[in-house]
Structure formats: C-alpha cells, structure tokens
Amino acid sequence: MCDACGCDLKPEEHSHDSKIIEVHQSLFAANTAMAKKNRAHFDKMGAVVINMISSPGSGKTTLLEKTIEAIGDTIRIGVIEGDIETERDAERIRKKGVPVIQLTTGGACHLDAAQIHKGIHLLEREEGGTELDLLFIENVGNLVCPATFDLGEHHRLVMVSVPEGPDKPGKYPKAFHSSQLFIISKTDLLPYFDFLVEDATRDALQLNPDLQVMDLSATSGEGMEQWLAYLKKVCGK
Ligand SMILES: Nc1nc2c(ncn2[C@@H]2O[C@H](COP(=O)(O)OP(=O)(O)O)[C@@H](O)[C@H]2O)c(=O)[nH]1
Ligand SMILES: [Mg+2]
C-alpha cells in the first residue's frame, strides 16, 4: 500500500503529482477571467445578456423566434447561437431580421467565455450588432456542461419542456443552482404528458429558492406575457 495516498499501488507505480488538478483549476480561472471581461464589454455596450441552458429540442430557438416577433420592434435584440455543428439555428433567427451569429464548437458540449468573446466581435460586424438592448446566448443543448461555464451573462435561464418530465431539476442541480429563471416550456402539451408543473417547480425551488419560475408555450402563446414582461423589466423598458 502507498503511504502517501493510501491506494493499493506501490509508490514507484504512480505519481502524486497534482498537476492535473492545477490544470483544471487554471482552465476555470481563465474562463472566469474572460467572463469578467465579457461582462464589462456587455455593460459598455449597454446590452443585457441572457444565457439559455436546456436540453436539445426543449424550445429555445422557437422561444427566441416568438420573442423577436413579439417585442423585436421595441427592444433591439441580438443572438449568439451555440451548437456542435451547423448554422441552422442562426438561419432561423436571421429570418426574423435581427443580428445573429452562429458559434460551432466542433464537438464541445458547451460554450465558453473565450468563444463568446470572439462571438461578440463577430456580432458587432453584423448590421445593428453594436446597438443592442438585449443579447441572447443560446447555449449548446444539454443541462450539464453549460452550467459550469460563466460566459459573462447577466442572467441565466434554465428551461425544461413538458415532454422531458418534471424530475429534471433534481437530476441536473447545477443548472438550477446557477440560474435566476426557470422556464417550463411546451405547456400546450400538458394534457398529453404525465407532468405536473407543481412537481417541477417544487423540485427546482428546493434547490434554489431564489429562482423565478414561469411556464409557457411558445407555440400557443399561453404564458408568453409574463416572459415578455420579464424581458422588458430586465431591459428597463
Ligand atoms: N408543442 C410545442 N412544441 C414546441 C414548442 N416550442 C418548440 N416546439 C417544438 O419543439 C421542437 C424543438 O424546438 P427548438 O426551438 O428547435 O428547440 P431547441 O433545440 O431548444 O432550440 C420543434 O419541433 C418545435 O416546433 C411549444 O411551445 N409547444
Ligand atoms: Mg436551438
């Protein structure tokens, strides 16, 4: 047995070098430092930034499309899209006539602050990209890795759609711990699924009592007014 760490290997068979942990720490430290720069940049731009985290298909892009249709004429909206591959979401948003860029991670399951830093400069080259009230970052779809990376956003939104089931907050706590807003989406599907809004809400509030919770359907429009009111409030409009 090794006296140093108590494992079953002989001392000469392994190392107690702590470099791996140091590298991880410095990666997060670098991300946090870049996120701070991004936040300062957003503040200088005068844009409120919302980082959207959810599973693939829970309705992030649809909610953005409907939001732009509803308030895009009074609030200047921009979007940074994040996906592993393809420009598909950016193409959908571009059709709504707002500045948008697509970041593709080529395999990484999350966006990081350095990618967003590049993304801001790309967005600023788009027409209207320097004059925004509200910037959405649609993160790569999953509830795990995006929760760990501060992008410099002002608000973080976590979303779970009705077909995913109400048990997701407890299973993916970090996304709920680190968010300010929890949206339950696709409520038009409630009659067809075993999903109680109260269960998901309770589960989420147990993890983070400060979460603001709203439920809505982007396609039927029910509950959209509370979301739009929230956006107007955070933008001071
Ligand atoms: N029934 C229903 N379907 C929705 C709603 N919002 C989005 N969808 C559908 O869910 C699928 C995924 O939506 P999308 O916005 O691309 O999800 P994303 O991957 O989170 O961006 C699409 O087929 C949408 O039409 C909703 O409120 N109700
Ligand atoms: Mg999308």
PDB file of C-alpha atoms and ligand atoms in Angstrom:
ATOM      1  CA  MET A   1       0.000   0.000   0.000  1.00  0.00           C
ATOM      2  CA  CYS A   2       1.170   3.536  -0.752  1.00  0.00           C
ATOM      3  CA  ASP A   3       1.805   5.534   2.462  1.00  0.00           C
ATOM      4  CA  ALA A   4       1.269   8.848   0.700  1.00  0.00           C
ATOM      5  CA  CYS A   5      -2.281   8.362  -0.589  1.00  0.00           C
ATOM      6  CA  GLY A   6      -3.393   5.008   0.849  1.00  0.00           C
ATOM      7  CA  CYS A   7      -4.056   3.380  -2.563  1.00  0.00           C
ATOM      8  CA  ASP A   8      -3.107  -0.214  -3.425  1.00  0.00           C
ATOM      9  CA  LEU A   9      -0.298   0.703  -5.846  1.00  0.00           C
ATOM     10  CA  LYS A  10       3.407   0.714  -4.959  1.00  0.00           C
ATOM     11  CA  PRO A  11       4.894   4.227  -4.683  1.00  0.00           C
ATOM     12  CA  GLU A  12       7.061   3.653  -7.799  1.00  0.00           C
ATOM     13  CA  GLU A  13       3.976   2.623  -9.828  1.00  0.00           C
ATOM     14  CA  HIS A  14       2.268   6.009  -9.709  1.00  0.00           C
ATOM     15  CA  SER A  15       2.836   9.666  -9.083  1.00  0.00           C
ATOM     16  CA  HIS A  16       1.380  12.116  -6.583  1.00  0.00           C
ATOM     17  CA  ASP A  17       1.994  14.995  -8.881  1.00  0.00           C
ATOM     18  CA  SER A  18      -1.012  17.351  -8.508  1.00  0.00           C
ATOM     19  CA  LYS A  19      -0.569  18.952 -11.943  1.00  0.00           C
ATOM     20  CA  ILE A  20      -3.845  17.566 -13.350  1.00  0.00           C
ATOM     21  CA  ILE A  21      -5.887  19.329 -10.691  1.00  0.00           C
ATOM     22  CA  GLU A  22      -3.882  22.521 -11.202  1.00  0.00           C
ATOM     23  CA  VAL A  23      -4.609  22.460 -14.955  1.00  0.00           C
ATOM     24  CA  HIS A  24      -8.343  22.082 -14.339  1.00  0.00           C
ATOM     25  CA  GLN A  25      -8.297  24.924 -11.847  1.00  0.00           C
ATOM     26  CA  SER A  26      -6.428  27.193 -14.212  1.00  0.00           C
ATOM     27  CA  LEU A  27      -8.836  26.373 -17.068  1.00  0.00           C
ATOM     28  CA  PHE A  28     -11.764  27.509 -14.939  1.00  0.00           C
ATOM     29  CA  ALA A  29      -9.793  30.513 -13.692  1.00  0.00           C
ATOM     30  CA  ALA A  30      -9.061  31.531 -17.304  1.00  0.00           C
ATOM     31  CA  ASN A  31     -12.745  31.144 -18.181  1.00  0.00           C
ATOM     32  CA  THR A  32     -13.824  33.191 -15.172  1.00  0.00           C
ATOM     33  CA  ALA A  33     -11.361  35.969 -16.053  1.00  0.00           C
ATOM     34  CA  MET A  34     -12.609  36.056 -19.661  1.00  0.00           C
ATOM     35  CA  ALA A  35     -16.235  36.032 -18.471  1.00  0.00           C
ATOM     36  CA  LYS A  36     -15.467  39.113 -16.371  1.00  0.00           C
ATOM     37  CA  LYS A  37     -14.090  40.853 -19.485  1.00  0.00           C
ATOM     38  CA  ASN A  38     -17.181  39.854 -21.470  1.00  0.00           C
ATOM     39  CA  ARG A  39     -19.470  41.244 -18.761  1.00  0.00           C
ATOM     40  CA  ALA A  40     -17.563  44.545 -18.792  1.00  0.00           C
ATOM     41  CA  HIS A  41     -17.901  44.599 -22.602  1.00  0.00           C
ATOM     42  CA  PHE A  42     -21.657  43.924 -22.412  1.00  0.00           C
ATOM     43  CA  ASP A  43     -22.049  46.666 -19.801  1.00  0.00           C
ATOM     44  CA  LYS A  44     -20.200  49.089 -22.067  1.00  0.00           C
ATOM     45  CA  MET A  45     -22.469  48.093 -24.967  1.00  0.00           C
ATOM     46  CA  GLY A  46     -25.477  48.677 -22.698  1.00  0.00           C
ATOM     47  CA  ALA A  47     -26.883  45.232 -23.523  1.00  0.00           C
ATOM     48  CA  VAL A  48     -28.496  42.880 -21.008  1.00  0.00           C
ATOM     49  CA  VAL A  49     -27.295  39.335 -21.703  1.00  0.00           C
ATOM     50  CA  ILE A  50     -29.242  36.126 -21.065  1.00  0.00           C
ATOM     51  CA  ASN A  51     -27.595  32.698 -21.289  1.00  0.00           C
ATOM     52  CA  MET A  52     -30.169  29.999 -22.213  1.00  0.00           C
ATOM     53  CA  ILE A  53     -29.494  26.476 -20.961  1.00  0.00           C
ATOM     54  CA  SER A  54     -31.649  23.438 -21.733  1.00  0.00           C
ATOM     55  CA  SER A  55     -31.728  20.032 -23.378  1.00  0.00           C
ATOM     56  CA  PRO A  56     -31.778  19.848 -27.178  1.00  0.00           C
ATOM     57  CA  GLY A  57     -35.280  20.367 -28.504  1.00  0.00           C
ATOM     58  CA  SER A  58     -36.830  21.934 -25.404  1.00  0.00           C
ATOM     59  CA  GLY A  59     -37.775  25.006 -27.444  1.00  0.00           C
ATOM     60  CA  LYS A  60     -35.014  27.627 -27.046  1.00  0.00           C
ATOM     61  CA  THR A  61     -34.881  28.737 -30.681  1.00  0.00           C
ATOM     62  CA  THR A  62     -38.669  28.717 -31.005  1.00  0.00           C
ATOM     63  CA  LEU A  63     -38.976  30.898 -27.898  1.00  0.00           C
ATOM     64  CA  LEU A  64     -36.438  33.307 -29.409  1.00  0.00           C
ATOM     65  CA  GLU A  65     -38.316  33.432 -32.715  1.00  0.00           C
ATOM     66  CA  LYS A  66     -41.605  34.208 -30.948  1.00  0.00           C
ATOM     67  CA  THR A  67     -39.910  36.744 -28.653  1.00  0.00           C
ATOM     68  CA  ILE A  68     -38.429  38.650 -31.592  1.00  0.00           C
ATOM     69  CA  GLU A  69     -41.812  38.623 -33.345  1.00  0.00           C
ATOM     70  CA  ALA A  70     -43.483  39.981 -30.197  1.00  0.00           C
ATOM     71  CA  ILE A  71     -41.060  42.679 -28.994  1.00  0.00           C
ATOM     72  CA  GLY A  72     -38.329  42.940 -31.630  1.00  0.00           C
ATOM     73  CA  ASP A  73     -39.648  46.290 -32.821  1.00  0.00           C
ATOM     74  CA  THR A  74     -39.292  47.952 -29.401  1.00  0.00           C
ATOM     75  CA  ILE A  75     -36.310  46.095 -27.904  1.00  0.00           C
ATOM     76  CA  ARG A  76     -33.160  45.748 -30.002  1.00  0.00           C
ATOM     77  CA  ILE A  77     -32.398  42.023 -29.799  1.00  0.00           C
ATOM     78  CA  GLY A  78     -29.264  40.151 -30.881  1.00  0.00           C
ATOM     79  CA  VAL A  79     -28.495  36.435 -30.661  1.00  0.00           C
ATOM     80  CA  ILE A  80     -25.373  34.303 -30.366  1.00  0.00           C
ATOM     81  CA  GLU A  81     -26.220  30.724 -31.273  1.00  0.00           C
ATOM     82  CA  GLY A  82     -24.171  27.795 -29.970  1.00  0.00           C
ATOM     83  CA  ASP A  83     -24.249  24.311 -31.449  1.00  0.00           C
ATOM     84  CA  ILE A  84     -21.819  21.494 -32.059  1.00  0.00           C
ATOM     85  CA  GLU A  85     -22.354  21.694 -35.817  1.00  0.00           C
ATOM     86  CA  THR A  86     -24.446  23.570 -38.425  1.00  0.00           C
ATOM     87  CA  GLU A  87     -25.733  27.126 -38.860  1.00  0.00           C
ATOM     88  CA  ARG A  88     -29.362  26.008 -38.653  1.00  0.00           C
ATOM     89  CA  ASP A  89     -30.438  27.975 -35.588  1.00  0.00           C
ATOM     90  CA  ALA A  90     -28.699  31.158 -36.785  1.00  0.00           C
ATOM     91  CA  GLU A  91     -30.504  30.788 -40.127  1.00  0.00           C
ATOM     92  CA  ARG A  92     -33.855  30.565 -38.303  1.00  0.00           C
ATOM     93  CA  ILE A  93     -33.100  33.685 -36.236  1.00  0.00           C
ATOM     94  CA  ARG A  94     -31.700  35.629 -39.230  1.00  0.00           C
ATOM     95  CA  LYS A  95     -35.097  35.252 -40.925  1.00  0.00           C
ATOM     96  CA  LYS A  96     -36.528  37.329 -38.063  1.00  0.00           C
ATOM     97  CA  GLY A  97     -34.319  40.259 -39.087  1.00  0.00           C
ATOM     98  CA  VAL A  98     -32.076  40.626 -36.030  1.00  0.00           C
ATOM     99  CA  PRO A  99     -28.259  40.434 -35.786  1.00  0.00           C
ATOM    100  CA  VAL A 100     -27.173  36.850 -35.145  1.00  0.00           C
ATOM    101  CA  ILE A 101     -24.036  34.762 -35.372  1.00  0.00           C
ATOM    102  CA  GLN A 102     -23.519  31.027 -35.044  1.00  0.00           C
ATOM    103  CA  LEU A 103     -20.710  29.554 -32.971  1.00  0.00           C
ATOM    104  CA  THR A 104     -19.977  25.889 -33.655  1.00  0.00           C
ATOM    105  CA  THR A 105     -17.951  24.067 -31.039  1.00  0.00           C
ATOM    106  CA  GLY A 106     -16.958  21.129 -33.266  1.00  0.00           C
ATOM    107  CA  GLY A 107     -17.754  18.640 -30.509  1.00  0.00           C
ATOM    108  CA  ALA A 108     -17.607  20.524 -27.215  1.00  0.00           C
ATOM    109  CA  CYS A 109     -20.821  20.250 -25.216  1.00  0.00           C
ATOM    110  CA  HIS A 110     -20.857  23.888 -24.040  1.00  0.00           C
ATOM    111  CA  LEU A 111     -19.864  27.411 -24.968  1.00  0.00           C
ATOM    112  CA  ASP A 112     -17.029  29.027 -23.019  1.00  0.00           C
ATOM    113  CA  ALA A 113     -16.203  32.650 -22.308  1.00  0.00           C
ATOM    114  CA  ALA A 114     -13.380  32.799 -24.890  1.00  0.00           C
ATOM    115  CA  GLN A 115     -15.784  31.686 -27.658  1.00  0.00           C
ATOM    116  CA  ILE A 116     -18.268  34.320 -26.550  1.00  0.00           C
ATOM    117  CA  HIS A 117     -15.513  36.941 -26.599  1.00  0.00           C
ATOM    118  CA  LYS A 118     -14.880  36.105 -30.282  1.00  0.00           C
ATOM    119  CA  GLY A 119     -18.625  35.921 -30.852  1.00  0.00           C
ATOM    120  CA  ILE A 120     -19.203  39.468 -29.581  1.00  0.00           C
ATOM    121  CA  HIS A 121     -16.694  40.823 -32.106  1.00  0.00           C
ATOM    122  CA  LEU A 122     -18.321  38.832 -34.916  1.00  0.00           C
ATOM    123  CA  LEU A 123     -21.764  40.036 -33.866  1.00  0.00           C
ATOM    124  CA  GLU A 124     -20.560  43.633 -33.858  1.00  0.00           C
ATOM    125  CA  ARG A 125     -19.795  43.263 -37.579  1.00  0.00           C
ATOM    126  CA  GLU A 126     -23.446  42.390 -38.261  1.00  0.00           C
ATOM    127  CA  GLU A 127     -25.840  45.219 -39.054  1.00  0.00           C
ATOM    128  CA  GLY A 128     -27.210  46.552 -35.748  1.00  0.00           C
ATOM    129  CA  GLY A 129     -24.839  44.338 -33.761  1.00  0.00           C
ATOM    130  CA  THR A 130     -23.330  47.207 -31.790  1.00  0.00           C
ATOM    131  CA  GLU A 131     -26.656  48.701 -30.671  1.00  0.00           C
ATOM    132  CA  LEU A 132     -28.429  46.076 -28.635  1.00  0.00           C
ATOM    133  CA  ASP A 133     -30.699  46.238 -25.616  1.00  0.00           C
ATOM    134  CA  LEU A 134     -30.856  42.502 -25.190  1.00  0.00           C
ATOM    135  CA  LEU A 135     -28.480  39.744 -26.244  1.00  0.00           C
ATOM    136  CA  PHE A 136     -29.463  36.091 -26.000  1.00  0.00           C
ATOM    137  CA  ILE A 137     -26.862  33.358 -25.953  1.00  0.00           C
ATOM    138  CA  GLU A 138     -28.444  30.026 -26.904  1.00  0.00           C
ATOM    139  CA  ASN A 139     -26.026  27.539 -25.377  1.00  0.00           C
ATOM    140  CA  VAL A 140     -25.279  24.068 -26.742  1.00  0.00           C
ATOM    141  CA  GLY A 141     -28.202  21.818 -25.819  1.00  0.00           C
ATOM    142  CA  ASN A 142     -27.692  19.947 -22.571  1.00  0.00           C
ATOM    143  CA  LEU A 143     -28.241  20.541 -18.866  1.00  0.00           C
ATOM    144  CA  VAL A 144     -24.761  19.513 -17.693  1.00  0.00           C
ATOM    145  CA  CYS A 145     -21.622  21.247 -19.021  1.00  0.00           C
ATOM    146  CA  PRO A 146     -23.115  24.681 -19.861  1.00  0.00           C
ATOM    147  CA  ALA A 147     -23.948  25.097 -16.161  1.00  0.00           C
ATOM    148  CA  THR A 148     -20.236  25.154 -15.261  1.00  0.00           C
ATOM    149  CA  PHE A 149     -19.110  27.908 -17.618  1.00  0.00           C
ATOM    150  CA  ASP A 150     -19.765  31.552 -16.828  1.00  0.00           C
ATOM    151  CA  LEU A 151     -19.986  33.369 -20.165  1.00  0.00           C
ATOM    152  CA  GLY A 152     -20.230  36.839 -18.655  1.00  0.00           C
ATOM    153  CA  GLU A 153     -24.020  36.874 -18.890  1.00  0.00           C
ATOM    154  CA  HIS A 154     -26.185  38.948 -16.553  1.00  0.00           C
ATOM    155  CA  HIS A 155     -28.978  36.391 -16.278  1.00  0.00           C
ATOM    156  CA  ARG A 156     -29.080  32.645 -16.714  1.00  0.00           C
ATOM    157  CA  LEU A 157     -32.227  30.867 -17.811  1.00  0.00           C
ATOM    158  CA  VAL A 158     -32.741  27.128 -17.486  1.00  0.00           C
ATOM    159  CA  MET A 159     -35.596  25.567 -19.422  1.00  0.00           C
ATOM    160  CA  VAL A 160     -37.294  22.144 -19.242  1.00  0.00           C
ATOM    161  CA  SER A 161     -40.068  21.200 -21.655  1.00  0.00           C
ATOM    162  CA  VAL A 162     -43.125  19.178 -20.656  1.00  0.00           C
ATOM    163  CA  PRO A 163     -42.147  16.038 -22.657  1.00  0.00           C
ATOM    164  CA  GLU A 164     -38.819  15.845 -20.768  1.00  0.00           C
ATOM    165  CA  GLY A 165     -40.538  15.142 -17.438  1.00  0.00           C
ATOM    166  CA  PRO A 166     -40.731  17.073 -14.157  1.00  0.00           C
ATOM    167  CA  ASP A 167     -37.821  15.304 -12.452  1.00  0.00           C
ATOM    168  CA  LYS A 168     -35.035  17.181 -14.259  1.00  0.00           C
ATOM    169  CA  PRO A 169     -34.181  19.849 -11.633  1.00  0.00           C
ATOM    170  CA  GLY A 170     -33.111  17.274  -9.038  1.00  0.00           C
ATOM    171  CA  LYS A 171     -31.130  15.324 -11.647  1.00  0.00           C
ATOM    172  CA  TYR A 172     -29.236  18.334 -13.008  1.00  0.00           C
ATOM    173  CA  PRO A 173     -28.921  20.570  -9.940  1.00  0.00           C
ATOM    174  CA  LYS A 174     -26.086  22.808 -11.066  1.00  0.00           C
ATOM    175  CA  ALA A 175     -28.098  24.281 -13.935  1.00  0.00           C
ATOM    176  CA  PHE A 176     -30.785  25.224 -11.402  1.00  0.00           C
ATOM    177  CA  HIS A 177     -28.399  26.413  -8.674  1.00  0.00           C
ATOM    178  CA  SER A 178     -26.695  28.782 -11.089  1.00  0.00           C
ATOM    179  CA  SER A 179     -29.792  30.211 -12.835  1.00  0.00           C
ATOM    180  CA  GLN A 180     -32.106  33.071 -11.943  1.00  0.00           C
ATOM    181  CA  LEU A 181     -35.013  31.978 -14.121  1.00  0.00           C
ATOM    182  CA  PHE A 182     -36.615  28.568 -14.703  1.00  0.00           C
ATOM    183  CA  ILE A 183     -38.994  28.205 -17.648  1.00  0.00           C
ATOM    184  CA  ILE A 184     -41.243  25.191 -18.079  1.00  0.00           C
ATOM    185  CA  SER A 185     -41.905  25.159 -21.825  1.00  0.00           C
ATOM    186  CA  LYS A 186     -44.427  23.486 -24.156  1.00  0.00           C
ATOM    187  CA  THR A 187     -47.297  23.724 -21.667  1.00  0.00           C
ATOM    188  CA  ASP A 188     -49.706  23.159 -24.584  1.00  0.00           C
ATOM    189  CA  LEU A 189     -48.595  19.504 -24.265  1.00  0.00           C
ATOM    190  CA  LEU A 190     -49.581  19.147 -20.583  1.00  0.00           C
ATOM    191  CA  PRO A 191     -52.790  17.208 -21.430  1.00  0.00           C
ATOM    192  CA  TYR A 192     -50.736  14.501 -23.132  1.00  0.00           C
ATOM    193  CA  PHE A 193     -47.907  14.001 -20.605  1.00  0.00           C
ATOM    194  CA  ASP A 194     -47.607  12.949 -17.003  1.00  0.00           C
ATOM    195  CA  PHE A 195     -46.085  16.290 -15.988  1.00  0.00           C
ATOM    196  CA  LEU A 196     -47.224  18.330 -13.018  1.00  0.00           C
ATOM    197  CA  VAL A 197     -45.964  21.909 -13.131  1.00  0.00           C
ATOM    198  CA  GLU A 198     -46.113  21.970  -9.281  1.00  0.00           C
ATOM    199  CA  ASP A 199     -43.738  18.985  -9.051  1.00  0.00           C
ATOM    200  CA  ALA A 200     -41.108  20.534 -11.310  1.00  0.00           C
ATOM    201  CA  THR A 201     -41.489  23.895  -9.564  1.00  0.00           C
ATOM    202  CA  ARG A 202     -41.127  22.360  -6.097  1.00  0.00           C
ATOM    203  CA  ASP A 203     -38.085  20.336  -7.169  1.00  0.00           C
ATOM    204  CA  ALA A 204     -36.417  23.446  -8.604  1.00  0.00           C
ATOM    205  CA  LEU A 205     -37.230  25.727  -5.664  1.00  0.00           C
ATOM    206  CA  GLN A 206     -35.852  23.174  -3.215  1.00  0.00           C
ATOM    207  CA  LEU A 207     -32.513  23.549  -4.997  1.00  0.00           C
ATOM    208  CA  ASN A 208     -32.702  27.297  -5.441  1.00  0.00           C
ATOM    209  CA  PRO A 209     -35.407  29.204  -3.545  1.00  0.00           C
ATOM    210  CA  ASP A 210     -34.472  32.433  -5.371  1.00  0.00           C
ATOM    211  CA  LEU A 211     -35.436  31.050  -8.808  1.00  0.00           C
ATOM    212  CA  GLN A 212     -38.166  32.857 -10.654  1.00  0.00           C
ATOM    213  CA  VAL A 213     -40.362  30.185 -12.240  1.00  0.00           C
ATOM    214  CA  MET A 214     -42.671  30.589 -15.224  1.00  0.00           C
ATOM    215  CA  ASP A 215     -44.448  28.185 -17.518  1.00  0.00           C
ATOM    216  CA  LEU A 216     -45.365  28.948 -21.095  1.00  0.00           C
ATOM    217  CA  SER A 217     -45.985  27.646 -24.567  1.00  0.00           C
ATOM    218  CA  ALA A 218     -44.188  29.462 -27.365  1.00  0.00           C
ATOM    219  CA  THR A 219     -46.455  27.850 -29.961  1.00  0.00           C
ATOM    220  CA  SER A 220     -49.877  28.504 -28.358  1.00  0.00           C
ATOM    221  CA  GLY A 221     -48.737  31.777 -26.783  1.00  0.00           C
ATOM    222  CA  GLU A 222     -50.057  30.924 -23.285  1.00  0.00           C
ATOM    223  CA  GLY A 223     -47.845  32.355 -20.564  1.00  0.00           C
ATOM    224  CA  MET A 224     -45.809  34.428 -23.029  1.00  0.00           C
ATOM    225  CA  GLU A 225     -46.921  37.712 -21.454  1.00  0.00           C
ATOM    226  CA  GLN A 226     -45.026  37.007 -18.186  1.00  0.00           C
ATOM    227  CA  TRP A 227     -41.843  36.189 -20.166  1.00  0.00           C
ATOM    228  CA  LEU A 228     -42.130  39.345 -22.273  1.00  0.00           C
ATOM    229  CA  ALA A 229     -42.809  41.422 -19.134  1.00  0.00           C
ATOM    230  CA  TYR A 230     -39.690  39.908 -17.524  1.00  0.00           C
ATOM    231  CA  LEU A 231     -37.589  40.869 -20.563  1.00  0.00           C
ATOM    232  CA  LYS A 232     -38.937  44.420 -20.627  1.00  0.00           C
ATOM    233  CA  LYS A 233     -38.187  44.741 -16.911  1.00  0.00           C
ATOM    234  CA  VAL A 234     -34.588  43.489 -17.147  1.00  0.00           C
ATOM    235  CA  CYS A 235     -34.010  45.867 -20.089  1.00  0.00           C
ATOM    236  CA  GLY A 236     -35.563  48.765 -18.180  1.00  0.00           C
ATOM    237  CA  LYS A 237     -38.188  49.253 -20.935  1.00  0.00           C
TER     238      LYS A 237
HETATM  239  N1  LIG B   1     -45.865  21.664 -28.777  1.00  0.00           N
HETATM  240  C1  LIG B   1     -44.881  22.555 -28.733  1.00  0.00           C
HETATM  241  N2  LIG B   1     -43.780  22.362 -29.475  1.00  0.00           N
HETATM  242  C2  LIG B   1     -42.787  23.266 -29.385  1.00  0.00           C
HETATM  243  C3  LIG B   1     -42.860  24.416 -28.566  1.00  0.00           C
HETATM  244  N3  LIG B   1     -41.703  25.108 -28.678  1.00  0.00           N
HETATM  245  C4  LIG B   1     -40.958  24.428 -29.560  1.00  0.00           C
HETATM  246  N4  LIG B   1     -41.599  23.328 -30.006  1.00  0.00           N
HETATM  247  C5  LIG B   1     -41.100  22.319 -30.959  1.00  0.00           C
HETATM  248  O1  LIG B   1     -40.017  21.625 -30.361  1.00  0.00           O
HETATM  249  C6  LIG B   1     -39.046  21.306 -31.356  1.00  0.00           C
HETATM  250  C7  LIG B   1     -37.678  21.830 -30.936  1.00  0.00           C
HETATM  251  O2  LIG B   1     -37.743  23.257 -30.854  1.00  0.00           O
HETATM  252  P1  LIG B   1     -36.448  24.169 -30.908  1.00  0.00           P
HETATM  253  O3  LIG B   1     -36.918  25.552 -30.660  1.00  0.00           O
HETATM  254  O4  LIG B   1     -35.673  23.914 -32.138  1.00  0.00           O
HETATM  255  O5  LIG B   1     -35.625  23.631 -29.624  1.00  0.00           O
HETATM  256  P2  LIG B   1     -34.117  23.921 -29.153  1.00  0.00           P
HETATM  257  O6  LIG B   1     -33.303  22.776 -29.617  1.00  0.00           O
HETATM  258  O7  LIG B   1     -34.190  24.014 -27.663  1.00  0.00           O
HETATM  259  O8  LIG B   1     -33.718  25.227 -29.780  1.00  0.00           O
HETATM  260  C8  LIG B   1     -39.536  21.911 -32.654  1.00  0.00           C
HETATM  261  O9  LIG B   1     -40.187  20.896 -33.400  1.00  0.00           O
HETATM  262  C9  LIG B   1     -40.524  22.956 -32.206  1.00  0.00           C
HETATM  263  O10 LIG B   1     -41.530  23.222 -33.145  1.00  0.00           O
HETATM  264  C10 LIG B   1     -44.057  24.605 -27.787  1.00  0.00           C
HETATM  265  O11 LIG B   1     -44.233  25.579 -27.048  1.00  0.00           O
HETATM  266  N5  LIG B   1     -45.029  23.636 -27.918  1.00  0.00           N
HETATM  267 MG    MG B   2     -31.999  25.666 -30.903  1.00  0.00          MG
END
